[in-house]
mmCIF file of C-alpha atoms and ligand atoms in Angstrom:
data_model
loop_
_atom_site.group_PDB
_atom_site.id
_atom_site.type_symbol
_atom_site.label_atom_id
_atom_site.label_comp_id
_atom_site.label_asym_id
_atom_site.label_seq_id
_atom_site.Cartn_x
_atom_site.Cartn_y
_atom_site.Cartn_z
ATOM 1 C CA MET A 1 69.193 117.547 166.824
ATOM 2 C CA THR A 2 67.679 115.967 163.754
ATOM 3 C CA THR A 3 67.995 117.496 160.350
ATOM 4 C CA GLU A 4 64.294 118.470 160.240
ATOM 5 C CA THR A 5 64.541 120.722 163.274
ATOM 6 C CA LEU A 6 67.636 122.509 162.024
ATOM 7 C CA PRO A 7 67.138 126.091 160.964
ATOM 8 C CA GLU A 8 67.543 126.606 157.209
ATOM 9 C CA ARG A 9 70.685 128.596 157.662
ATOM 10 C CA TRP A 10 72.646 129.602 160.712
ATOM 11 C CA ILE A 11 74.465 132.563 159.299
ATOM 12 C CA PRO A 12 73.192 135.164 156.889
ATOM 13 C CA CYS A 13 75.015 134.635 153.642
ATOM 14 C CA GLU A 14 76.353 137.006 151.006
ATOM 15 C CA GLU A 15 74.926 134.853 148.241
ATOM 16 C CA ASP A 16 71.518 136.457 148.805
ATOM 17 C CA ALA A 17 69.774 139.342 150.577
ATOM 18 C CA SER A 18 70.312 137.763 154.004
ATOM 19 C CA GLY A 19 73.965 138.778 153.922
ATOM 20 C CA HIS A 20 73.679 142.158 152.171
ATOM 21 C CA SER A 21 72.226 145.575 152.916
ATOM 22 C CA PHE A 22 70.622 146.951 149.768
ATOM 23 C CA GLY A 23 67.982 149.552 150.570
ATOM 24 C CA PRO A 24 66.418 152.887 149.647
ATOM 25 C CA GLU A 25 69.846 154.472 149.100
ATOM 26 C CA GLU A 26 70.774 152.036 146.309
ATOM 27 C CA LEU A 27 67.269 152.287 144.854
ATOM 28 C CA ALA A 28 67.408 156.092 144.744
ATOM 29 C CA ALA A 29 70.790 156.052 143.022
ATOM 30 C CA VAL A 30 69.705 153.492 140.413
ATOM 31 C CA THR A 31 66.501 155.465 139.792
ATOM 32 C CA GLU A 32 68.567 158.601 139.243
ATOM 33 C CA VAL A 33 70.687 156.824 136.608
ATOM 34 C CA LEU A 34 67.641 155.501 134.774
ATOM 35 C CA GLY A 35 66.192 158.999 134.799
ATOM 36 C CA THR A 36 69.248 160.385 133.004
ATOM 37 C CA GLY A 37 69.084 157.731 130.293
ATOM 38 C CA ARG A 38 72.904 157.462 130.426
ATOM 39 C CA LEU A 39 73.773 153.994 131.619
ATOM 40 C CA LEU A 40 77.396 154.294 130.496
ATOM 41 C CA SER A 41 79.518 157.301 131.324
ATOM 42 C CA ASP A 42 83.003 158.028 132.552
ATOM 43 C CA SER A 43 82.689 161.704 133.219
ATOM 44 C CA GLY A 44 80.493 163.355 135.778
ATOM 45 C CA GLY A 45 78.344 160.300 136.430
ATOM 46 C CA PHE A 46 78.338 157.751 139.203
ATOM 47 C CA VAL A 47 81.472 156.009 137.869
ATOM 48 C CA GLY A 48 83.402 159.258 138.284
ATOM 49 C CA ARG A 49 81.931 159.867 141.729
ATOM 50 C CA LEU A 50 82.748 156.316 142.804
ATOM 51 C CA GLU A 51 86.358 156.596 141.633
ATOM 52 C CA THR A 52 86.839 159.902 143.462
ATOM 53 C CA ALA A 53 85.298 158.618 146.690
ATOM 54 C CA PHE A 54 87.241 155.359 146.582
ATOM 55 C CA ALA A 55 90.619 157.031 146.036
ATOM 56 C CA ALA A 56 89.866 159.549 148.810
ATOM 57 C CA ARG A 57 88.922 156.780 151.220
ATOM 58 C CA TYR A 58 92.483 155.440 151.181
ATOM 59 C CA GLY A 59 94.320 158.684 150.365
ATOM 60 C CA ALA A 60 95.429 157.340 146.962
ATOM 61 C CA PRO A 61 96.056 159.606 143.951
ATOM 62 C CA ALA A 62 93.426 157.906 141.764
ATOM 63 C CA ALA A 63 91.022 155.014 141.380
ATOM 64 C CA VAL A 64 89.695 153.386 138.216
ATOM 65 C CA ALA A 65 86.445 151.418 138.116
ATOM 66 C CA CYS A 66 86.172 148.331 135.915
ATOM 67 C CA SER A 67 84.148 145.157 135.426
ATOM 68 C CA SER A 68 85.762 142.779 137.965
ATOM 69 C CA ALA A 69 88.821 142.150 140.122
ATOM 70 C CA THR A 70 89.948 139.613 137.523
ATOM 71 C CA SER A 71 89.995 142.319 134.844
ATOM 72 C CA ALA A 72 91.564 144.767 137.322
ATOM 73 C CA ILE A 73 94.511 142.434 137.931
ATOM 74 C CA HIS A 74 94.858 141.815 134.204
ATOM 75 C CA ALA A 75 94.833 145.576 133.556
ATOM 76 C CA ALA A 76 97.424 146.180 136.284
ATOM 77 C CA LEU A 77 99.778 143.537 134.843
ATOM 78 C CA VAL A 78 99.446 145.037 131.365
ATOM 79 C CA ALA A 79 99.813 148.642 132.536
ATOM 80 C CA LEU A 80 103.014 147.800 134.417
ATOM 81 C CA GLY A 81 104.556 146.895 131.055
ATOM 82 C CA LEU A 82 106.253 143.735 132.320
ATOM 83 C CA GLY A 83 108.551 141.894 129.943
ATOM 84 C CA ARG A 84 107.092 139.118 127.778
ATOM 85 C CA GLY A 85 107.234 135.894 129.803
ATOM 86 C CA ALA A 86 108.303 137.670 133.011
ATOM 87 C CA GLU A 87 107.635 135.858 136.283
ATOM 88 C CA VAL A 88 105.043 137.050 138.765
ATOM 89 C CA ILE A 89 105.137 135.551 142.253
ATOM 90 C CA THR A 90 101.785 134.763 143.831
ATOM 91 C CA THR A 91 99.858 132.447 146.164
ATOM 92 C CA PRO A 92 98.403 128.995 145.437
ATOM 93 C CA LEU A 93 95.448 129.776 147.748
ATOM 94 C CA SER A 94 93.244 132.402 146.161
ATOM 95 C CA ASP A 95 90.348 132.925 143.853
ATOM 96 C CA ILE A 96 91.374 131.852 140.346
ATOM 97 C CA GLY A 97 90.551 135.405 139.279
ATOM 98 C CA GLY A 98 93.610 136.587 141.172
ATOM 99 C CA VAL A 99 95.982 134.341 139.243
ATOM 100 C CA ALA A 100 94.509 133.415 135.831
ATOM 101 C CA PRO A 101 95.206 136.973 134.561
ATOM 102 C CA ILE A 102 98.943 136.359 135.048
ATOM 103 C CA ALA A 103 98.796 133.512 132.534
ATOM 104 C CA ALA A 104 96.315 135.385 130.313
ATOM 105 C CA ALA A 105 98.731 138.332 130.126
ATOM 106 C CA GLY A 106 101.467 136.023 128.795
ATOM 107 C CA LEU A 107 103.370 136.045 132.095
ATOM 108 C CA VAL A 108 104.512 133.148 134.281
ATOM 109 C CA PRO A 109 102.878 132.655 137.690
ATOM 110 C CA VAL A 110 105.383 131.509 140.301
ATOM 111 C CA PHE A 111 103.794 130.003 143.376
ATOM 112 C CA ALA A 112 105.250 130.560 146.839
ATOM 113 C CA ASP A 113 104.215 128.893 150.098
ATOM 114 C CA VAL A 114 101.843 130.365 152.681
ATOM 115 C CA ASP A 115 101.516 130.631 156.447
ATOM 116 C CA PRO A 116 99.830 127.528 157.969
ATOM 117 C CA ILE A 117 97.450 129.576 160.160
ATOM 118 C CA THR A 118 96.509 132.580 158.004
ATOM 119 C CA GLY A 119 97.011 131.173 154.497
ATOM 120 C CA ASN A 120 98.774 134.411 153.539
ATOM 121 C CA LEU A 121 102.004 134.442 151.493
ATOM 122 C CA ASP A 122 105.073 133.580 153.577
ATOM 123 C CA PRO A 123 107.654 136.342 152.921
ATOM 124 C CA ASP A 124 110.536 133.848 153.303
ATOM 125 C CA SER A 125 109.055 131.646 150.585
ATOM 126 C CA VAL A 126 108.404 134.691 148.375
ATOM 127 C CA GLU A 127 112.045 135.684 148.745
ATOM 128 C CA ALA A 128 113.142 132.120 147.906
ATOM 129 C CA ALA A 129 110.957 132.222 144.777
ATOM 130 C CA VAL A 130 112.608 135.319 143.287
ATOM 131 C CA SER A 131 114.653 134.633 140.138
ATOM 132 C CA ALA A 132 116.395 136.828 137.565
ATOM 133 C CA ARG A 133 113.132 136.740 135.560
ATOM 134 C CA THR A 134 110.844 137.886 138.394
ATOM 135 C CA GLU A 135 109.285 141.312 137.846
ATOM 136 C CA ALA A 136 106.222 141.512 140.092
ATOM 137 C CA ILE A 137 104.284 140.028 143.022
ATOM 138 C CA VAL A 138 100.497 139.653 143.289
ATOM 139 C CA VAL A 139 99.769 139.702 147.028
ATOM 140 C CA THR A 140 96.372 138.470 148.229
ATOM 141 C CA HIS A 141 95.147 139.509 151.683
ATOM 142 C CA LEU A 142 93.222 136.305 152.334
ATOM 143 C CA VAL A 143 89.778 136.623 153.980
ATOM 144 C CA GLY A 144 90.603 140.215 154.952
ATOM 145 C CA LYS A 145 93.757 139.466 156.963
ATOM 146 C CA PRO A 146 96.629 141.677 155.783
ATOM 147 C CA CYS A 147 99.827 140.032 154.580
ATOM 148 C CA ASP A 148 103.086 141.153 156.188
ATOM 149 C CA MET A 149 103.473 144.115 153.844
ATOM 150 C CA THR A 150 106.452 145.492 155.755
ATOM 151 C CA ARG A 151 108.526 142.474 154.779
ATOM 152 C CA ILE A 152 106.981 142.007 151.338
ATOM 153 C CA ALA A 153 107.487 145.684 150.403
ATOM 154 C CA ALA A 154 111.097 145.527 151.636
ATOM 155 C CA LEU A 155 111.943 142.427 149.611
ATOM 156 C CA ALA A 156 110.136 143.821 146.564
ATOM 157 C CA GLN A 157 112.246 146.946 146.785
ATOM 158 C CA ARG A 158 115.442 144.940 147.242
ATOM 159 C CA HIS A 159 114.734 142.904 144.104
ATOM 160 C CA GLY A 160 113.118 145.697 142.068
ATOM 161 C CA LEU A 161 109.695 144.015 141.895
ATOM 162 C CA ALA A 162 106.365 145.752 141.343
ATOM 163 C CA ILE A 163 103.583 144.941 143.825
ATOM 164 C CA ILE A 164 99.946 144.419 142.868
ATOM 165 C CA GLU A 165 97.743 143.957 145.924
ATOM 166 C CA ASP A 166 94.673 141.739 145.552
ATOM 167 C CA CYS A 167 92.330 143.429 148.032
ATOM 168 C CA ALA A 168 89.155 141.693 146.815
ATOM 169 C CA GLN A 169 88.679 140.285 150.333
ATOM 170 C CA ALA A 170 90.297 143.093 152.317
ATOM 171 C CA TYR A 171 88.376 146.384 152.074
ATOM 172 C CA ASP A 172 89.541 148.817 154.782
ATOM 173 C CA ALA A 173 92.100 146.397 156.267
ATOM 174 C CA ARG A 174 95.265 147.967 157.681
ATOM 175 C CA HIS A 175 98.834 146.823 158.149
ATOM 176 C CA ALA A 176 101.061 148.847 160.498
ATOM 177 C CA ASP A 177 98.345 151.523 160.647
ATOM 178 C CA VAL A 178 98.475 151.918 156.840
ATOM 179 C CA PRO A 179 95.549 150.856 154.621
ATOM 180 C CA VAL A 180 96.284 147.762 152.555
ATOM 181 C CA GLY A 181 95.911 148.677 148.907
ATOM 182 C CA THR A 182 98.439 151.517 149.256
ATOM 183 C CA PHE A 183 101.605 149.398 149.415
ATOM 184 C CA GLY A 184 101.994 148.651 145.718
ATOM 185 C CA ALA A 185 101.588 150.268 142.315
ATOM 186 C CA VAL A 186 97.958 149.160 141.941
ATOM 187 C CA ALA A 187 95.479 147.418 144.251
ATOM 188 C CA CYS A 188 92.521 145.464 142.913
ATOM 189 C CA TYR A 189 89.082 145.135 144.514
ATOM 190 C CA SER A 190 86.009 143.133 143.578
ATOM 191 C CA THR A 191 82.390 144.177 143.932
ATOM 192 C CA GLN A 192 81.104 140.742 142.946
ATOM 193 C CA GLN A 193 78.086 139.350 144.805
ATOM 194 C CA THR A 194 79.934 137.978 147.852
ATOM 195 C CA LYS A 195 82.324 140.820 148.640
ATOM 196 C CA HIS A 196 82.165 143.494 151.389
ATOM 197 C CA ILE A 197 80.304 145.817 148.999
ATOM 198 C CA SER A 198 78.512 144.531 145.935
ATOM 199 C CA ALA A 199 76.867 145.419 142.655
ATOM 200 C CA GLY A 200 76.666 141.772 141.559
ATOM 201 C CA GLU A 201 79.817 142.262 139.491
ATOM 202 C CA GLY A 202 82.392 145.009 139.250
ATOM 203 C CA GLY A 203 85.942 145.915 140.122
ATOM 204 C CA LEU A 204 87.961 148.845 141.426
ATOM 205 C CA MET A 205 91.625 149.678 141.046
ATOM 206 C CA LEU A 206 93.372 151.883 143.554
ATOM 207 C CA VAL A 207 96.183 153.561 141.644
ATOM 208 C CA ASN A 208 99.144 154.587 143.778
ATOM 209 C CA ASP A 209 101.467 155.222 140.824
ATOM 210 C CA PRO A 210 99.605 157.957 138.912
ATOM 211 C CA SER A 211 101.618 157.266 135.733
ATOM 212 C CA LEU A 212 99.575 154.061 135.409
ATOM 213 C CA THR A 213 96.163 155.732 135.285
ATOM 214 C CA VAL A 214 96.228 156.341 131.519
ATOM 215 C CA PRO A 215 97.362 152.809 130.525
ATOM 216 C CA LEU A 216 94.900 151.257 133.002
ATOM 217 C CA ARG A 217 91.998 153.238 131.566
ATOM 218 C CA SER A 218 93.121 152.533 128.036
ATOM 219 C CA TRP A 219 93.334 148.752 128.561
ATOM 220 C CA ILE A 220 89.799 148.460 129.962
ATOM 221 C CA ASN A 221 88.474 150.712 127.188
ATOM 222 C CA LYS A 222 89.534 148.694 124.106
ATOM 223 C CA GLY A 223 92.846 150.498 123.910
ATOM 224 C CA VAL A 224 91.215 153.873 123.371
ATOM 225 C CA GLU A 225 92.793 156.705 125.274
ATOM 226 C CA GLY A 226 90.613 159.528 126.469
ATOM 227 C CA GLY A 227 87.472 157.837 127.696
ATOM 228 C CA VAL A 228 84.210 156.369 126.512
ATOM 229 C CA ARG A 229 83.385 159.096 124.006
ATOM 230 C CA SER A 230 86.921 159.583 122.728
ATOM 231 C CA ARG A 231 87.211 160.007 118.963
ATOM 232 C CA THR A 232 90.857 158.896 118.670
ATOM 233 C CA GLU A 233 91.662 157.430 115.272
ATOM 234 C CA ASP A 234 94.640 155.301 116.254
ATOM 235 C CA HIS A 235 94.440 152.238 118.516
ATOM 236 C CA PRO A 236 97.932 151.594 119.838
ATOM 237 C CA ILE A 237 97.166 148.509 121.976
ATOM 238 C CA ALA A 238 94.833 145.501 121.816
ATOM 239 C CA GLY A 239 92.750 146.204 124.906
ATOM 240 C CA VAL A 240 89.567 144.682 126.283
ATOM 241 C CA ASN A 241 86.211 146.155 127.209
ATOM 242 C CA ALA A 242 86.043 145.869 130.984
ATOM 243 C CA ARG A 243 84.177 149.058 131.833
ATOM 244 C CA MET A 244 81.786 149.526 134.718
ATOM 245 C CA THR A 245 78.251 150.740 133.969
ATOM 246 C CA GLU A 246 76.501 153.634 135.677
ATOM 247 C CA LEU A 247 73.973 151.241 137.223
ATOM 248 C CA GLN A 248 76.753 149.308 138.957
ATOM 249 C CA ALA A 249 78.470 152.509 140.055
ATOM 250 C CA ALA A 250 75.201 153.914 141.436
ATOM 251 C CA VAL A 251 74.724 150.852 143.637
ATOM 252 C CA LEU A 252 78.367 151.014 144.690
ATOM 253 C CA CYS A 253 78.287 154.712 145.602
ATOM 254 C CA ALA A 254 75.473 153.896 148.023
ATOM 255 C CA GLN A 255 77.260 150.761 149.267
ATOM 256 C CA LEU A 256 80.510 152.662 149.824
ATOM 257 C CA GLU A 257 78.687 155.078 152.147
ATOM 258 C CA LYS A 258 77.812 152.060 154.288
ATOM 259 C CA LEU A 259 81.180 150.315 154.189
ATOM 260 C CA THR A 260 82.497 151.775 157.448
ATOM 261 C CA GLY A 261 79.446 150.402 159.244
ATOM 262 C CA PHE A 262 79.718 147.023 157.486
ATOM 263 C CA VAL A 263 83.341 146.685 158.527
ATOM 264 C CA ALA A 264 82.617 147.740 162.124
ATOM 265 C CA THR A 265 79.962 145.031 162.437
ATOM 266 C CA ARG A 266 82.140 142.339 160.837
ATOM 267 C CA VAL A 267 84.994 143.209 163.198
ATOM 268 C CA ALA A 268 82.822 143.439 166.331
ATOM 269 C CA ARG A 269 81.069 140.098 165.704
ATOM 270 C CA ALA A 270 84.407 138.449 164.910
ATOM 271 C CA GLN A 271 85.848 139.718 168.176
ATOM 272 C CA GLU A 272 82.839 138.294 170.030
ATOM 273 C CA LEU A 273 83.386 134.880 168.481
ATOM 274 C CA SER A 274 87.144 134.976 169.130
ATOM 275 C CA ASP A 275 86.485 135.912 172.781
ATOM 276 C CA ALA A 276 83.956 133.086 173.125
ATOM 277 C CA LEU A 277 86.418 130.518 171.719
ATOM 278 C CA ALA A 278 89.540 131.845 173.443
ATOM 279 C CA ASP A 279 89.489 129.139 176.132
ATOM 280 C CA LEU A 280 89.534 126.222 173.655
ATOM 281 C CA PRO A 281 92.958 124.571 173.350
ATOM 282 C CA GLY A 282 93.727 123.448 169.815
ATOM 283 C CA ILE A 283 91.519 126.116 168.234
ATOM 284 C CA THR A 284 93.293 129.189 166.874
ATOM 285 C CA CYS A 285 91.123 132.229 166.227
ATOM 286 C CA PRO A 286 92.252 135.093 164.002
ATOM 287 C CA SER A 287 94.629 137.395 165.841
ATOM 288 C CA SER A 288 96.007 140.777 164.886
ATOM 289 C CA GLY A 289 99.409 142.356 165.418
ATOM 290 C CA PRO A 290 99.949 145.988 166.451
ATOM 291 C CA GLY A 291 98.513 148.485 163.966
ATOM 292 C CA GLU A 292 96.754 145.682 162.094
ATOM 293 C CA LEU A 293 93.068 145.681 161.220
ATOM 294 C CA GLN A 294 91.590 142.631 159.573
ATOM 295 C CA THR A 295 88.159 143.130 158.110
ATOM 296 C CA TYR A 296 86.835 139.575 158.044
ATOM 297 C CA TRP A 297 85.625 138.853 154.551
ATOM 298 C CA LYS A 298 85.207 135.440 156.121
ATOM 299 C CA TYR A 299 85.942 134.197 159.637
ATOM 300 C CA LEU A 300 88.778 131.691 159.559
ATOM 301 C CA LEU A 301 89.182 129.150 162.348
ATOM 302 C CA SER A 302 92.272 126.998 162.535
ATOM 303 C CA VAL A 303 91.996 123.573 164.173
ATOM 304 C CA ASP A 304 95.186 121.839 165.325
ATOM 305 C CA PRO A 305 95.023 118.279 163.919
ATOM 306 C CA GLU A 306 97.409 116.902 166.554
ATOM 307 C CA ALA A 307 95.670 118.375 169.603
ATOM 308 C CA LEU A 308 92.197 117.678 168.175
ATOM 309 C CA PRO A 309 92.354 114.762 165.715
ATOM 310 C CA GLY A 310 89.345 114.592 163.387
ATOM 311 C CA VAL A 311 87.740 117.680 164.892
ATOM 312 C CA ARG A 312 88.278 119.928 161.870
ATOM 313 C CA ASP A 313 86.312 117.590 159.609
ATOM 314 C CA ARG A 314 83.520 117.042 162.140
ATOM 315 C CA LEU A 315 83.221 120.759 162.799
ATOM 316 C CA ASP A 316 83.184 121.501 159.086
ATOM 317 C CA ALA A 317 80.429 118.925 158.537
ATOM 318 C CA GLU A 318 78.281 120.167 161.448
ATOM 319 C CA LEU A 319 78.604 123.772 160.317
ATOM 320 C CA ASP A 320 78.030 122.835 156.686
ATOM 321 C CA ALA A 321 74.747 121.140 157.635
ATOM 322 C CA ARG A 322 73.673 124.549 158.962
ATOM 323 C CA HIS A 323 74.897 126.424 155.845
ATOM 324 C CA ALA A 324 77.453 128.257 157.959
ATOM 325 C CA VAL A 325 80.706 127.391 156.184
ATOM 326 C CA VAL A 326 81.987 128.297 152.766
ATOM 327 C CA GLN A 327 83.973 125.726 150.865
ATOM 328 C CA PRO A 328 86.126 127.778 148.524
ATOM 329 C CA CYS A 329 87.610 125.364 146.020
ATOM 330 C CA TYR A 330 91.118 126.694 146.611
ATOM 331 C CA LEU A 331 90.951 125.170 150.085
ATOM 332 C CA HIS A 332 90.846 121.726 148.494
ATOM 333 C CA LEU A 333 92.893 122.191 145.358
ATOM 334 C CA PRO A 334 95.752 124.672 145.175
ATOM 335 C CA LEU A 335 95.777 126.776 142.027
ATOM 336 C CA PHE A 336 98.875 125.084 140.584
ATOM 337 C CA THR A 337 96.923 121.803 140.257
ATOM 338 C CA LYS A 338 94.532 123.325 137.692
ATOM 339 C CA SER A 339 94.565 122.059 134.138
ATOM 340 C CA LEU A 340 95.043 125.534 132.698
ATOM 341 C CA PHE A 341 98.698 124.981 133.604
ATOM 342 C CA ASP A 342 98.847 122.104 131.127
ATOM 343 C CA ARG A 343 98.898 124.924 128.564
ATOM 344 C CA HIS A 344 100.534 127.801 130.434
ATOM 345 C CA PRO A 345 104.004 127.702 131.978
ATOM 346 C CA THR A 346 104.274 128.037 135.726
ATOM 347 C CA ARG A 347 106.975 127.576 138.348
ATOM 348 C CA LEU A 348 106.802 126.508 141.979
ATOM 349 C CA VAL A 349 109.193 127.904 144.579
ATOM 350 C CA GLY A 350 112.248 125.629 144.598
ATOM 351 C CA GLU A 351 111.947 124.665 140.916
ATOM 352 C CA PRO A 352 114.794 126.026 138.786
ATOM 353 C CA GLU A 353 112.806 126.658 135.590
ATOM 354 C CA ALA A 354 109.231 127.340 134.588
ATOM 355 C CA ALA A 355 107.484 124.439 132.830
ATOM 356 C CA THR A 356 104.043 123.582 131.501
ATOM 357 C CA GLY A 357 102.045 120.828 133.188
ATOM 358 C CA ARG A 358 99.873 121.135 136.277
ATOM 359 C CA ARG A 359 101.617 120.181 139.510
ATOM 360 C CA ASP A 360 100.606 117.864 142.320
ATOM 361 C CA ALA A 361 99.093 119.212 145.549
ATOM 362 C CA LYS A 362 101.811 117.234 147.349
ATOM 363 C CA ALA A 363 104.557 119.321 145.721
ATOM 364 C CA ASP A 364 107.679 120.000 147.793
ATOM 365 C CA ALA A 365 108.080 123.336 149.567
ATOM 366 C CA PHE A 366 104.340 123.722 150.293
ATOM 367 C CA ASP A 367 104.176 122.391 153.857
ATOM 368 C CA GLY A 368 102.607 125.637 155.074
ATOM 369 C CA MET A 369 99.892 125.406 152.422
ATOM 370 C CA ARG A 370 99.054 121.776 153.197
ATOM 371 C CA GLU A 371 98.905 122.448 156.926
ATOM 372 C CA PHE A 372 96.599 125.408 156.264
ATOM 373 C CA ILE A 373 94.310 123.239 154.108
ATOM 374 C CA ASP A 374 94.157 120.581 156.861
ATOM 375 C CA ARG A 375 93.337 123.091 159.604
ATOM 376 C CA ALA A 376 90.984 125.667 158.077
ATOM 377 C CA VAL A 377 87.273 126.124 158.766
ATOM 378 C CA VAL A 378 85.861 129.107 156.883
ATOM 379 C CA LEU A 379 82.616 130.678 158.136
ATOM 380 C CA TRP A 380 80.401 132.978 156.091
ATOM 381 C CA TRP A 381 80.692 136.454 157.569
ATOM 382 C CA ASN A 382 78.937 139.749 156.851
ATOM 383 C CA GLU A 383 77.292 142.784 158.370
ATOM 384 C CA ARG A 384 74.024 140.983 159.101
ATOM 385 C CA ILE A 385 75.459 138.479 161.551
ATOM 386 C CA THR A 386 73.962 138.902 165.011
ATOM 387 C CA GLY A 387 75.209 138.197 168.516
ATOM 388 C CA GLU A 388 72.786 135.236 168.564
ATOM 389 C CA ASP A 389 74.397 133.780 165.441
ATOM 390 C CA VAL A 390 77.783 134.116 167.104
ATOM 391 C CA ALA A 391 76.532 132.442 170.296
ATOM 392 C CA ARG A 392 75.076 129.494 168.335
ATOM 393 C CA ILE A 393 78.345 128.977 166.511
ATOM 394 C CA SER A 394 80.367 129.231 169.697
ATOM 395 C CA ASP A 395 78.128 126.657 171.407
ATOM 396 C CA LEU A 396 78.481 124.276 168.483
ATOM 397 C CA VAL A 397 82.273 124.605 168.387
ATOM 398 C CA HIS A 398 82.457 123.968 172.133
ATOM 399 C CA THR A 399 80.208 120.906 171.756
ATOM 400 C CA VAL A 400 82.174 119.400 168.879
ATOM 401 C CA VAL A 401 85.519 120.013 170.587
ATOM 402 C CA ALA A 402 84.231 118.518 173.886
ATOM 403 C CA ALA A 403 82.978 115.413 172.046
ATOM 404 C CA GLY A 404 86.551 115.091 170.678
HETATM 405 C C1 LIG B 1 86.580 137.443 144.285
HETATM 406 C C2 LIG B 1 88.059 137.460 144.148
HETATM 407 C C3 LIG B 1 88.685 137.701 142.915
HETATM 408 C C4 LIG B 1 87.920 137.826 141.643
HETATM 409 O O1 LIG B 1 87.016 138.871 141.673
HETATM 410 P P1 LIG B 1 85.949 139.027 140.461
HETATM 411 O O2 LIG B 1 85.411 140.399 140.674
HETATM 412 O O3 LIG B 1 84.940 137.954 140.646
HETATM 413 O O4 LIG B 1 86.699 138.896 139.206
HETATM 414 C C5 LIG B 1 90.057 137.769 142.874
HETATM 415 N N1 LIG B 1 90.798 137.591 143.973
HETATM 416 C C6 LIG B 1 90.244 137.346 145.168
HETATM 417 C C7 LIG B 1 91.132 137.175 146.365
HETATM 418 C C8 LIG B 1 88.857 137.245 145.294
HETATM 419 O O5 LIG B 1 88.307 136.988 146.481
#
């Protein structure tokens, strides 16, 4: 095939309408907001409705809407009241928005290693990373695959650590028949353009510890307690403004109604692709344990570099030419290599003390992470993918693997 005959794009993509389902429902909700003239509200409007529906979806006591997952994680760290300079264990393979808030909140990110196939935090490495200064863990369920929350919750309890779940990529996922997002004190979701549901930007916090609802709301509302129209005279904390608008919430209320269907399609198409690739030695498709539901923010293929030398890179290039793969930057450069850590202290598992200065991607104790980076192929995935898209991808993978 020459480049000219290639279709523009093989997979619908969440960066534009091809990978999203915005329709009359979103339009009606936005029109309703404009009709009221109240584009900011935290009582009785769409923000309130969204929070109630989101908490109910996962059986959590409360939810708080905000401006992004980045601000949600920041709010959660602040609301937990961690000690100044406390350590927070997290993953080197995530969106920077999952980890920068740790440094921004004056805390020390401690990076643990990940599983070579899933890229999720390795509970053994998390346990090895715990020190006397560790107070919390930020757990990211990468591309919608749940982390082993049974083991992570157990070790967190043993060491007295708070858990913040980063569920930006894991709407509706389940571990051991329990929704992810309900294992820790707070779980953070993103409604940015590329996520399962979107309003362009936005964030949601699922609050499992109800005592945190007031400090979470206060932090995202400039330190004011009591909501948008509160007349309090004192301002006890230096908060930020990270509120969600009614327009965003209107879109998200309509999107949330569709989420079950979105997830069902993502899961069904993923299963079709996994079935079609099951006979290929050296290719590992996503697999799920008992009681586990992964909800495929992206579809992650893992190519064994020893069984299939060079195939990962060729497959990535072929799929990239068809606009079918995402290249998240954290798959090339782990977060601890970023220059922000020239100014903020960090610690890697195995290091005795936190220190400033970015670290090298070849750092010790990250074999799992490097193997993951060498093996991963990450396909765009969303509710608009068809059986034909899946068949085209399967054919291409078979062809590239056969060519060796
Ligand atoms: C998208 C994403 C974030 C950041 O979300 P924003 O809403 O863009 O701030 C954080 N963590 C993960 C895992 C993400 O995928």
